[in-house]
CSV table of C-alpha atoms in Angstrom, one decimal:
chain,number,residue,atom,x,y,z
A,1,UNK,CA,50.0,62.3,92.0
A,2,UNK,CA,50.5,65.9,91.9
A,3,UNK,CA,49.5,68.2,95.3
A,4,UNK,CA,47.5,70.2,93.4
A,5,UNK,CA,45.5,67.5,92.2
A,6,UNK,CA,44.9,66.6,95.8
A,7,UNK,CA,44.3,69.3,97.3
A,8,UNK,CA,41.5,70.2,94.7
A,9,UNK,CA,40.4,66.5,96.0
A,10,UNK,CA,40.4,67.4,99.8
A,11,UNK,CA,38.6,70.9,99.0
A,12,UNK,CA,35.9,68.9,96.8
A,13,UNK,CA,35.3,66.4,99.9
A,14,UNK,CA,35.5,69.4,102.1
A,15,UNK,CA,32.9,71.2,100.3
A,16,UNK,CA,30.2,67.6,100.2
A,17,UNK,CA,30.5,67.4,103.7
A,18,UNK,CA,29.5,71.1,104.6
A,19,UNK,CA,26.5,70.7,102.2
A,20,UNK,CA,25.7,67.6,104.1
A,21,UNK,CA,26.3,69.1,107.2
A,22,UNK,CA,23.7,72.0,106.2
A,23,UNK,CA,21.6,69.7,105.1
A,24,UNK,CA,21.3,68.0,108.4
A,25,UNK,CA,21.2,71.4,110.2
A,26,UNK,CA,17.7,72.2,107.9
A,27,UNK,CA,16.6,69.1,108.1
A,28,UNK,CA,16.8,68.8,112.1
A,29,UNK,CA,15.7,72.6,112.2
A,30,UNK,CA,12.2,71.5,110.2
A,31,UNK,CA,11.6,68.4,113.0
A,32,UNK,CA,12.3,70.0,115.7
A,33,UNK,CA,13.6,73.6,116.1
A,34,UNK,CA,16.6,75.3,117.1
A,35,UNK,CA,17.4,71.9,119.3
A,36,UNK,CA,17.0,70.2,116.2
A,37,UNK,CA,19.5,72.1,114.3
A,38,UNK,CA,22.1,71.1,116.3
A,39,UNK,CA,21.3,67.5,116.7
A,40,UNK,CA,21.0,67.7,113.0
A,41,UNK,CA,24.5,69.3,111.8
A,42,UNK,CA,25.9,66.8,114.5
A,43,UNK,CA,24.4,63.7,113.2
A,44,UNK,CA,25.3,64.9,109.6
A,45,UNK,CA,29.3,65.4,110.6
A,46,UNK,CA,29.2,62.0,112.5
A,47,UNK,CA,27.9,59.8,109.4
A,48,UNK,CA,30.2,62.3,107.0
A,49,UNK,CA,33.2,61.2,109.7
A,50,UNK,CA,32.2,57.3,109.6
A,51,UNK,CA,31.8,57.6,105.4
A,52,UNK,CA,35.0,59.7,105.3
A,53,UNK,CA,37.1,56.7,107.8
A,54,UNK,CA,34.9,53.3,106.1
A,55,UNK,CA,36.1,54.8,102.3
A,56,UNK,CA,39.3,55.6,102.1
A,57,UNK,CA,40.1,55.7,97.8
A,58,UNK,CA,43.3,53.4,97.0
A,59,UNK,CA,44.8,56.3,94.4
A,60,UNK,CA,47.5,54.4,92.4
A,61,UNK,CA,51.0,54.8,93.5
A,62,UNK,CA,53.3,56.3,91.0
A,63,UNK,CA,55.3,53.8,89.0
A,64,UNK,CA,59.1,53.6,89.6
A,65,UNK,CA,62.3,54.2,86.8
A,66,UNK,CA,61.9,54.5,83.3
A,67,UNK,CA,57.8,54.7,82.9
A,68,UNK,CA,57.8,57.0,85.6
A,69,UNK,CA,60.5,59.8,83.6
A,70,UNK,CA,58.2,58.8,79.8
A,71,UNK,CA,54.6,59.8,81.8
A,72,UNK,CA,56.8,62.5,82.8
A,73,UNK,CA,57.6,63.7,79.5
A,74,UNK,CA,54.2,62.6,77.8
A,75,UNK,CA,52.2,64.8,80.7
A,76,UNK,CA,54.8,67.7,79.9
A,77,UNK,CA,54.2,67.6,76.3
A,78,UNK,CA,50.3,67.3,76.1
A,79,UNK,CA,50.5,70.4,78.6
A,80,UNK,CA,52.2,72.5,75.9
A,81,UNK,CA,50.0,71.2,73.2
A,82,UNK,CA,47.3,72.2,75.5
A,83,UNK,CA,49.2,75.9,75.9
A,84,UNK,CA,49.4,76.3,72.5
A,85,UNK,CA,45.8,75.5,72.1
A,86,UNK,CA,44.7,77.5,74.6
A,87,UNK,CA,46.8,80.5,73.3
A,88,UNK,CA,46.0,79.5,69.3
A,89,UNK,CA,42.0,79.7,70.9
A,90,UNK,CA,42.7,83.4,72.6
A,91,UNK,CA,44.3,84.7,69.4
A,92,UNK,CA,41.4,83.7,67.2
A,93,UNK,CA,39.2,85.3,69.3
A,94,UNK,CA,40.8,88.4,69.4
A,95,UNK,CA,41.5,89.0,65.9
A,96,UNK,CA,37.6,87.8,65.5
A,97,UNK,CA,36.5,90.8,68.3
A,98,UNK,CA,39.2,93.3,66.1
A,99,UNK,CA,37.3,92.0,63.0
A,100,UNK,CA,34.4,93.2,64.8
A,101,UNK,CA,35.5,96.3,65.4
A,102,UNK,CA,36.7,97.0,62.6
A,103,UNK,CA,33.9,96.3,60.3
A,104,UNK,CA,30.8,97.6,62.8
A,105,UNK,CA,26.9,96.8,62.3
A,106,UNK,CA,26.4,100.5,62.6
A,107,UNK,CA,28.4,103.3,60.6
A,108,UNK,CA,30.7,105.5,63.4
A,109,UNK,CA,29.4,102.7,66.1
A,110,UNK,CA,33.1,102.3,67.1
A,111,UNK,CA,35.5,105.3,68.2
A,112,UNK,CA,38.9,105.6,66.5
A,113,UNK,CA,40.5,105.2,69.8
A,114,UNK,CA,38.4,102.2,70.5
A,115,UNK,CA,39.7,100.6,67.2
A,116,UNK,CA,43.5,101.1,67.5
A,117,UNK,CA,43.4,100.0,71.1
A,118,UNK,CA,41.8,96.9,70.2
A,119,UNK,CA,44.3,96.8,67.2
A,120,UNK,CA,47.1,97.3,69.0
A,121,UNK,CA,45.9,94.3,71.8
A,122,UNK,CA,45.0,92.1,68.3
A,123,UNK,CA,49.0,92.1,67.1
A,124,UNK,CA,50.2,91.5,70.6
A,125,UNK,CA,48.1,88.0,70.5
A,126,UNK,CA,48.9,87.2,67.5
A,127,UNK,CA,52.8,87.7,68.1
A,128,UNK,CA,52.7,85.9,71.4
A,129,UNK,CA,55.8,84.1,71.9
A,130,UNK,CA,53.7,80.6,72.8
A,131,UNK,CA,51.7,80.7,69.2
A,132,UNK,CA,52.4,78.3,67.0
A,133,UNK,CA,53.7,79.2,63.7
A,134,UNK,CA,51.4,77.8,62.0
A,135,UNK,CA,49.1,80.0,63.6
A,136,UNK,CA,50.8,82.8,63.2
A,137,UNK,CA,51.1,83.2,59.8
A,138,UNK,CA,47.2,82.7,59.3
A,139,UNK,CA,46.5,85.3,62.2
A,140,UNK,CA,48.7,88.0,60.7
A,141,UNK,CA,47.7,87.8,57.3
A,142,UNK,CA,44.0,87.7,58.8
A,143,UNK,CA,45.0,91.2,60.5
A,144,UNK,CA,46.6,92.4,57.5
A,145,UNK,CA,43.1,91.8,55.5
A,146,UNK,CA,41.6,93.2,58.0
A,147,UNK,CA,43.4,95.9,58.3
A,148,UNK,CA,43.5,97.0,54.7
A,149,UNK,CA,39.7,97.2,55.4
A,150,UNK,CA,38.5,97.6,51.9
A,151,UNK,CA,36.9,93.9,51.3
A,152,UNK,CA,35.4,92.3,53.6
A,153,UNK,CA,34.7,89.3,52.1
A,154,UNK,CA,39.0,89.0,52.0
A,155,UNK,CA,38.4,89.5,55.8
A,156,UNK,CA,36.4,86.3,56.7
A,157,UNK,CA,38.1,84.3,53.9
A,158,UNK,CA,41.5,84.9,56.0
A,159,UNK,CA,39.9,84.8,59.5
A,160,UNK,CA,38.3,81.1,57.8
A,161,UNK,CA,42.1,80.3,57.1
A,162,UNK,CA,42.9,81.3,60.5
A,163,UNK,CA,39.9,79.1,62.2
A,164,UNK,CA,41.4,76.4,59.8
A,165,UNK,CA,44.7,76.2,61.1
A,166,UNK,CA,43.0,76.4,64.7
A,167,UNK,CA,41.4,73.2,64.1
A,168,UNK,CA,44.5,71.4,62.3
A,169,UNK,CA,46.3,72.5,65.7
A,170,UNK,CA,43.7,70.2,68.1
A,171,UNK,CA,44.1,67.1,65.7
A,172,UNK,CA,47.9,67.2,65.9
């Protein structure tokens, strides 16, 4: 099991018990004052102490030799499928904010400046070095629609080709 993983588990207890212990402090502090509040918080860390000692979670021990390096490999690969993802998901939503931009509700509702900073952050998602190519080719012909700026309707049919090959990406 990986530290981070436990320490996110320690900090989780951690943060039950100081709820419990603040619960006992308010509690006590209702019954019986300021005497109570103490007797309270103290009673709540004892019982959190005895739960804490009586349940101790058996986490599974990690397997030795040659299913031990495969998990390896199988964790490592579903987190670069989840990178890519992640990164295919960023993408899409920039070019979908540039689109945005571009194309505004309101005529002159978007500065010039405005536009070719968010065009210039739109190419630098879509050419990230952790995209997918079959991502990126949807993504830069959706900016190049976009950017030609005389059809809309080309616009969303490329930034639908672009959602497409976001999808295809999850079920692979």
């Amino acid at each position: 099991m990986s530290s981070g993983l436990v320490s996110r588990l320690q900090m989780t207890l951690m943060g039950i018990k100081a709820c419990w212990v603040g619960f006992g402090a308010c509690a006590g502090f209702v019954l019986d004052g300021w005497w109570g509040l103490v007797m309270g918080a103290g009673a709540a860390v004892l019982v959190a102490e005895v739960c804490r000692f009586l349940y101790r979670p058996r986490l599974p021990e990690p397997s030795q030799g040659s299913s031990q390096d495969s998990s390896r490999e199988s964790l490592s690969a579903a987190e670069a499928q989840g990178f890519a993802e992640g990164k295919a998901d960023f993408t899409l939503m920039v070019i979908l904010v540039y689109k945005a931009v571009m194309f505004p509700l309101t005529p002159d509702g978007v500065s010039e400046e405005e536009q070719a900073a968010h065009r210039a952050f739109a190419y630098q998602a879509a050419a990230c070095e952790g995209l997918p190519a079959s991502v990126r080719v949807p993504a830069a012909a959706a900016l190049e629609a976009i950017d030609e700026g005389l059809d809309e309707d080309q616009a969303i049919a490329a930034i639908k080709a672009l959602v497409a090959a976001v999808y295809d990406l999850r079920r692979l």
